[in-house]
Amino acid sequence: MNIEDITVRPYMAGDIPAMTVIWNQVVEEGRAFPQEEILEGKAAEEFFGSQSHCGVAENGKTGEICGLYILHPNNVGRCGHICNASYAVSAGSRGLHIGEKLVLDCMAQGREHGFRVLQFNAVVASNVHARHLYERLGFEQLGTIPGGFRMPDGSYEDICPYFRKL
């Protein structure tokens, strides 16, 4: 797979099965997302449909969906201008810079949706690839929350919140 073949576009209903598989891979790995329950069927449709925006990374040569993101408000009311996002790349497509394309598209969509800040609440400290990407794209770490993430083995790892103005 060539990164030049990857485009990011808004999701369509037909993408939901592939999106669900990718999302569930990350959830089941238990090292990045706080969710513990996998998505299935109607719940997946409702979950993706409830976001402010969902983007998918598609291989233009094969039509394969190899990544996705969800974008939604991080808070309400006076803090409703701050958005939050989650990114997932299929296990077989990691390391190809698809995440960067997803984050850049997400930032543009955040601006389009009227958000002013993108904040990540719980980046696991050992998720060094994500942390390096965010820092390279101008995100700033807000601090560290000691033991903020429970790992699959029951141990606790620090989380690092990040933010960037859009």
C-alpha atoms as an extended CHARMM CRD file, in Angstrom:
* protein
*
       166  EXT
         1         1  MET       CA              0.0000000000        0.0000000000        0.0000000000  PROA      1               0.0000000000
         2         2  ASN       CA              1.2770000000        3.4570000000       -0.9370000000  PROA      2               0.0000000000
         3         3  ILE       CA              0.3780000000        6.4900000000        1.1880000000  PROA      3               0.0000000000
         4         4  GLU       CA             -0.2730000000        8.3690000000       -2.0730000000  PROA      4               0.0000000000
         5         5  ASP       CA             -3.1590000000        5.9650000000       -2.7320000000  PROA      5               0.0000000000
         6         6  ILE       CA             -4.8760000000        6.9020000000        0.5520000000  PROA      6               0.0000000000
         7         7  THR       CA             -7.5630000000        9.5740000000        0.6070000000  PROA      7               0.0000000000
         8         8  VAL       CA             -9.6480000000       10.7010000000        3.5630000000  PROA      8               0.0000000000
         9         9  ARG       CA            -13.3260000000       11.3300000000        2.9560000000  PROA      9               0.0000000000
        10        10  PRO       CA            -16.5750000000       11.4860000000        4.9480000000  PROA      10              0.0000000000
        11        11  TYR       CA            -17.8970000000        8.0460000000        5.8330000000  PROA      11              0.0000000000
        12        12  MET       CA            -20.9120000000        6.5280000000        4.1230000000  PROA      12              0.0000000000
        13        13  ALA       CA            -23.3370000000        3.9370000000        5.4650000000  PROA      13              0.0000000000
        14        14  GLY       CA            -21.6080000000        1.2100000000        3.4280000000  PROA      14              0.0000000000
        15        15  ASP       CA            -18.3480000000        1.9000000000        5.2720000000  PROA      15              0.0000000000
        16        16  ILE       CA            -19.7560000000        1.0220000000        8.7040000000  PROA      16              0.0000000000
        17        17  PRO       CA            -18.8640000000       -2.7020000000        8.6670000000  PROA      17              0.0000000000
        18        18  ALA       CA            -15.1870000000       -1.9480000000        7.8880000000  PROA      18              0.0000000000
        19        19  MET       CA            -15.1530000000        0.9550000000       10.3610000000  PROA      19              0.0000000000
        20        20  THR       CA            -16.5640000000       -1.3160000000       13.0540000000  PROA      20              0.0000000000
        21        21  VAL       CA            -13.8610000000       -3.9360000000       12.4910000000  PROA      21              0.0000000000
        22        22  ILE       CA            -11.0970000000       -1.3200000000       12.7430000000  PROA      22              0.0000000000
        23        23  TRP       CA            -12.6550000000        0.3640000000       15.7890000000  PROA      23              0.0000000000
        24        24  ASN       CA            -13.0690000000       -2.9840000000       17.5440000000  PROA      24              0.0000000000
        25        25  GLN       CA             -9.4320000000       -3.9380000000       16.8400000000  PROA      25              0.0000000000
        26        26  VAL       CA             -8.2820000000       -0.9040000000       18.8350000000  PROA      26              0.0000000000
        27        27  VAL       CA            -10.8330000000       -1.4760000000       21.6070000000  PROA      27              0.0000000000
        28        28  GLU       CA             -9.8640000000       -5.1500000000       21.9480000000  PROA      28              0.0000000000
        29        29  GLU       CA             -6.1300000000       -4.3040000000       22.0390000000  PROA      29              0.0000000000
        30        30  GLY       CA             -6.9340000000       -2.1830000000       25.0950000000  PROA      30              0.0000000000
        31        31  ARG       CA             -3.9630000000        0.1530000000       24.7560000000  PROA      31              0.0000000000
        32        32  ALA       CA             -5.4050000000        3.3780000000       23.2960000000  PROA      32              0.0000000000
        33        33  PHE       CA             -9.1990000000        3.7680000000       23.6180000000  PROA      33              0.0000000000
        34        34  PRO       CA            -10.9780000000        3.9850000000       26.9800000000  PROA      34              0.0000000000
        35        35  GLN       CA            -13.9010000000        1.9040000000       25.6550000000  PROA      35              0.0000000000
        36        36  GLU       CA            -14.0980000000       -1.7240000000       26.7400000000  PROA      36              0.0000000000
        37        37  GLU       CA            -17.2060000000       -2.8050000000       24.8370000000  PROA      37              0.0000000000
        38        38  ILE       CA            -16.9700000000       -3.5710000000       21.1280000000  PROA      38              0.0000000000
        39        39  LEU       CA            -19.4600000000       -2.1450000000       18.6620000000  PROA      39              0.0000000000
        40        40  GLU       CA            -21.9370000000       -4.3320000000       16.8210000000  PROA      40              0.0000000000
        41        41  GLY       CA            -24.6870000000       -3.8110000000       14.2650000000  PROA      41              0.0000000000
        42        42  LYS       CA            -27.1920000000       -1.0830000000       15.0750000000  PROA      42              0.0000000000
        43        43  ALA       CA            -25.0700000000        0.2160000000       17.9780000000  PROA      43              0.0000000000
        44        44  ALA       CA            -22.1850000000        0.8470000000       15.5410000000  PROA      44              0.0000000000
        45        45  GLU       CA            -24.4930000000        2.7070000000       13.1450000000  PROA      45              0.0000000000
        46        46  GLU       CA            -25.8090000000        4.8420000000       15.9880000000  PROA      46              0.0000000000
        47        47  PHE       CA            -22.3320000000        5.4840000000       17.4070000000  PROA      47              0.0000000000
        48        48  PHE       CA            -20.7920000000        6.6500000000       14.1380000000  PROA      48              0.0000000000
        49        49  GLY       CA            -23.9730000000        8.5070000000       13.1920000000  PROA      49              0.0000000000
        50        50  SER       CA            -23.9820000000       10.4630000000       16.4610000000  PROA      50              0.0000000000
        51        51  GLN       CA            -20.5880000000       12.1000000000       15.8330000000  PROA      51              0.0000000000
        52        52  SER       CA            -20.1690000000       15.6280000000       14.4860000000  PROA      52              0.0000000000
        53        53  HSD       CA            -18.1290000000       14.0830000000       11.6740000000  PROA      53              0.0000000000
        54        54  CYS       CA            -16.5300000000       10.7470000000       10.8070000000  PROA      54              0.0000000000
        55        55  GLY       CA            -13.8020000000       10.4240000000        8.2220000000  PROA      55              0.0000000000
        56        56  VAL       CA            -12.4160000000        7.2670000000        6.6610000000  PROA      56              0.0000000000
        57        57  ALA       CA             -9.0680000000        6.5940000000        5.0410000000  PROA      57              0.0000000000
        58        58  GLU       CA             -9.6660000000        4.7230000000        1.8100000000  PROA      58              0.0000000000
        59        59  ASN       CA             -7.1570000000        3.0300000000       -0.4590000000  PROA      59              0.0000000000
        60        60  GLY       CA             -8.0640000000        4.4340000000       -3.8750000000  PROA      60              0.0000000000
        61        61  LYS       CA             -6.6520000000        1.4230000000       -5.6860000000  PROA      61              0.0000000000
        62        62  THR       CA             -8.5050000000       -1.2590000000       -3.7260000000  PROA      62              0.0000000000
        63        63  GLY       CA            -11.4060000000        0.5860000000       -2.0970000000  PROA      63              0.0000000000
        64        64  GLU       CA            -10.3080000000       -0.8080000000        1.2770000000  PROA      64              0.0000000000
        65        65  ILE       CA            -11.1090000000        1.2740000000        4.3560000000  PROA      65              0.0000000000
        66        66  CYS       CA             -7.8780000000        1.2770000000        6.3570000000  PROA      66              0.0000000000
        67        67  GLY       CA             -8.5520000000        3.9100000000        9.0150000000  PROA      67              0.0000000000
        68        68  LEU       CA            -11.1020000000        6.2590000000       10.4960000000  PROA      68              0.0000000000
        69        69  TYR       CA            -11.6840000000        9.0720000000       12.9250000000  PROA      69              0.0000000000
        70        70  ILE       CA            -14.5790000000       10.3900000000       14.9290000000  PROA      70              0.0000000000
        71        71  LEU       CA            -14.9840000000       14.0830000000       15.7700000000  PROA      71              0.0000000000
        72        72  HSD       CA            -17.3720000000       15.4450000000       18.3970000000  PROA      72              0.0000000000
        73        73  PRO       CA            -17.6710000000       18.1690000000       21.0430000000  PROA      73              0.0000000000
        74        74  ASN       CA            -15.4260000000       17.6930000000       24.0570000000  PROA      74              0.0000000000
        75        75  ASN       CA            -17.8390000000       19.6070000000       26.2770000000  PROA      75              0.0000000000
        76        76  VAL       CA            -21.0190000000       21.6830000000       26.1720000000  PROA      76              0.0000000000
        77        77  GLY       CA            -22.1320000000       25.2930000000       26.5280000000  PROA      77              0.0000000000
        78        78  ARG       CA            -19.3220000000       27.7400000000       27.1820000000  PROA      78              0.0000000000
        79        79  CYS       CA            -16.7820000000       25.0270000000       26.3430000000  PROA      79              0.0000000000
        80        80  GLY       CA            -18.6780000000       23.7080000000       23.3200000000  PROA      80              0.0000000000
        81        81  HSD       CA            -16.1180000000       25.2330000000       20.9440000000  PROA      81              0.0000000000
        82        82  ILE       CA            -13.5940000000       22.5690000000       22.0230000000  PROA      82              0.0000000000
        83        83  CYS       CA            -13.7460000000       19.3020000000       20.1080000000  PROA      83              0.0000000000
        84        84  ASN       CA            -12.3440000000       15.8590000000       20.7460000000  PROA      84              0.0000000000
        85        85  ALA       CA            -11.4140000000       13.0920000000       18.3250000000  PROA      85              0.0000000000
        86        86  SER       CA            -10.3150000000        9.4810000000       18.2070000000  PROA      86              0.0000000000
        87        87  TYR       CA             -8.3280000000        7.8190000000       15.4390000000  PROA      87              0.0000000000
        88        88  ALA       CA             -8.0380000000        4.1780000000       14.4380000000  PROA      88              0.0000000000
        89        89  VAL       CA             -5.9150000000        2.5570000000       11.7350000000  PROA      89              0.0000000000
        90        90  SER       CA             -6.3220000000       -1.1030000000       10.8120000000  PROA      90              0.0000000000
        91        91  ALA       CA             -3.6660000000       -3.3650000000       12.2840000000  PROA      91              0.0000000000
        92        92  GLY       CA             -2.3000000000       -4.2210000000        8.8270000000  PROA      92              0.0000000000
        93        93  SER       CA             -2.0100000000       -0.5750000000        7.7650000000  PROA      93              0.0000000000
        94        94  ARG       CA             -0.1660000000        0.9350000000       10.7080000000  PROA      94              0.0000000000
        95        95  GLY       CA              3.1610000000        2.6710000000       10.2350000000  PROA      95              0.0000000000
        96        96  LEU       CA              2.2480000000        4.0560000000        6.7970000000  PROA      96              0.0000000000
        97        97  HSD       CA              1.4030000000        7.6200000000        7.9630000000  PROA      97              0.0000000000
        98        98  ILE       CA             -2.3300000000        7.1260000000        7.5330000000  PROA      98              0.0000000000
        99        99  GLY       CA             -2.8250000000        8.5610000000       11.0200000000  PROA      99              0.0000000000
       100       100  GLU       CA             -1.3090000000       11.8530000000        9.9090000000  PROA      100             0.0000000000
       101       101  LYS       CA             -3.7570000000       12.1250000000        7.0200000000  PROA      101             0.0000000000
       102       102  LEU       CA             -6.6160000000       11.3850000000        9.4230000000  PROA      102             0.0000000000
       103       103  VAL       CA             -5.5050000000       14.0150000000       11.9570000000  PROA      103             0.0000000000
       104       104  LEU       CA             -5.0170000000       16.7080000000        9.3020000000  PROA      104             0.0000000000
       105       105  ASP       CA             -8.4410000000       16.0460000000        7.7980000000  PROA      105             0.0000000000
       106       106  CYS       CA             -9.9750000000       16.0070000000       11.2770000000  PROA      106             0.0000000000
       107       107  MET       CA             -8.4510000000       19.4100000000       12.0500000000  PROA      107             0.0000000000
       108       108  ALA       CA             -9.9170000000       20.8510000000        8.8430000000  PROA      108             0.0000000000
       109       109  GLN       CA            -13.3210000000       19.3360000000        9.6190000000  PROA      109             0.0000000000
       110       110  GLY       CA            -13.1230000000       20.6920000000       13.1610000000  PROA      110             0.0000000000
       111       111  ARG       CA            -12.6960000000       24.2090000000       11.7690000000  PROA      111             0.0000000000
       112       112  GLU       CA            -15.5320000000       23.5780000000        9.2710000000  PROA      112             0.0000000000
       113       113  HSD       CA            -17.8030000000       22.5700000000       12.1430000000  PROA      113             0.0000000000
       114       114  GLY       CA            -17.0080000000       25.7570000000       14.0700000000  PROA      114             0.0000000000
       115       115  PHE       CA            -14.6710000000       24.2960000000       16.6890000000  PROA      115             0.0000000000
       116       116  ARG       CA            -11.7290000000       26.4280000000       17.8080000000  PROA      116             0.0000000000
       117       117  VAL       CA             -9.6440000000       23.9070000000       19.7650000000  PROA      117             0.0000000000
       118       118  LEU       CA             -8.9910000000       20.1730000000       19.3820000000  PROA      118             0.0000000000
       119       119  GLN       CA             -8.2530000000       18.4420000000       22.6830000000  PROA      119             0.0000000000
       120       120  PHE       CA             -7.2530000000       14.8470000000       23.3300000000  PROA      120             0.0000000000
       121       121  ASN       CA             -8.1820000000       13.8790000000       26.8840000000  PROA      121             0.0000000000
       122       122  ALA       CA             -6.4310000000       10.5730000000       27.3370000000  PROA      122             0.0000000000
       123       123  VAL       CA             -3.4160000000        9.8130000000       25.1640000000  PROA      123             0.0000000000
       124       124  VAL       CA             -1.7300000000        6.8300000000       26.7870000000  PROA      124             0.0000000000
       125       125  ALA       CA              1.8840000000        7.6690000000       27.6570000000  PROA      125             0.0000000000
       126       126  SER       CA              3.2690000000        4.5740000000       25.9070000000  PROA      126             0.0000000000
       127       127  ASN       CA              1.4600000000        5.4520000000       22.6590000000  PROA      127             0.0000000000
       128       128  VAL       CA              4.6460000000        7.0980000000       21.4270000000  PROA      128             0.0000000000
       129       129  HSD       CA              3.7250000000        7.0640000000       17.7390000000  PROA      129             0.0000000000
       130       130  ALA       CA              0.5530000000        9.0580000000       18.3910000000  PROA      130             0.0000000000
       131       131  ARG       CA              2.3440000000       11.4090000000       20.7870000000  PROA      131             0.0000000000
       132       132  HSD       CA              5.1360000000       12.1090000000       18.2820000000  PROA      132             0.0000000000
       133       133  LEU       CA              2.5840000000       12.7390000000       15.5360000000  PROA      133             0.0000000000
       134       134  TYR       CA              0.5690000000       15.1570000000       17.6760000000  PROA      134             0.0000000000
       135       135  GLU       CA              3.6830000000       17.0470000000       18.7520000000  PROA      135             0.0000000000
       136       136  ARG       CA              4.9350000000       17.2380000000       15.1570000000  PROA      136             0.0000000000
       137       137  LEU       CA              1.5660000000       18.7400000000       14.1610000000  PROA      137             0.0000000000
       138       138  GLY       CA              1.7940000000       21.4210000000       16.8500000000  PROA      138             0.0000000000
       139       139  PHE       CA             -0.2290000000       19.9080000000       19.6810000000  PROA      139             0.0000000000
       140       140  GLU       CA              0.9210000000       20.7620000000       23.1920000000  PROA      140             0.0000000000
       141       141  GLN       CA              0.8560000000       18.3700000000       26.1230000000  PROA      141             0.0000000000
       142       142  LEU       CA             -1.1580000000       19.7960000000       29.0140000000  PROA      142             0.0000000000
       143       143  GLY       CA              0.4610000000       17.6580000000       31.7000000000  PROA      143             0.0000000000
       144       144  THR       CA              0.2980000000       14.0860000000       32.8970000000  PROA      144             0.0000000000
       145       145  ILE       CA             -2.4290000000       12.2500000000       34.7700000000  PROA      145             0.0000000000
       146       146  PRO       CA             -0.6450000000        9.5440000000       36.7470000000  PROA      146             0.0000000000
       147       147  GLY       CA             -2.2710000000        6.1410000000       36.4290000000  PROA      147             0.0000000000
       148       148  GLY       CA             -5.1500000000        7.4960000000       34.3610000000  PROA      148             0.0000000000
       149       149  PHE       CA             -5.4960000000        4.5030000000       32.0320000000  PROA      149             0.0000000000
       150       150  ARG       CA             -6.1350000000        0.8960000000       33.0340000000  PROA      150             0.0000000000
       151       151  MET       CA             -4.2050000000       -1.4900000000       30.7920000000  PROA      151             0.0000000000
       152       152  PRO       CA             -5.5090000000       -4.9480000000       29.7890000000  PROA      152             0.0000000000
       153       153  ASP       CA             -3.3390000000       -6.6450000000       32.4170000000  PROA      153             0.0000000000
       154       154  GLY       CA             -4.8680000000       -4.5010000000       35.1840000000  PROA      154             0.0000000000
       155       155  SER       CA             -1.8620000000       -2.2190000000       35.6070000000  PROA      155             0.0000000000
       156       156  TYR       CA             -2.2410000000        1.5560000000       35.2970000000  PROA      156             0.0000000000
       157       157  GLU       CA             -0.4140000000        3.8350000000       32.9290000000  PROA      157             0.0000000000
       158       158  ASP       CA             -0.1760000000        7.6210000000       32.7510000000  PROA      158             0.0000000000
       159       159  ILE       CA             -2.2250000000        9.6000000000       30.2560000000  PROA      159             0.0000000000
       160       160  CYS       CA             -1.1440000000       12.8020000000       28.5640000000  PROA      160             0.0000000000
       161       161  PRO       CA             -3.8220000000       15.3010000000       27.5040000000  PROA      161             0.0000000000
       162       162  TYR       CA             -2.9820000000       17.3400000000       24.3870000000  PROA      162             0.0000000000
       163       163  PHE       CA             -4.5480000000       20.3640000000       22.6880000000  PROA      163             0.0000000000
       164       164  ARG       CA             -4.1170000000       22.5640000000       19.6400000000  PROA      164             0.0000000000
       165       165  LYS       CA             -5.9120000000       25.6450000000       18.4060000000  PROA      165             0.0000000000
       166       166  LEU       CA             -7.6470000000       25.0970000000       15.1120000000  PROA      166             0.0000000000
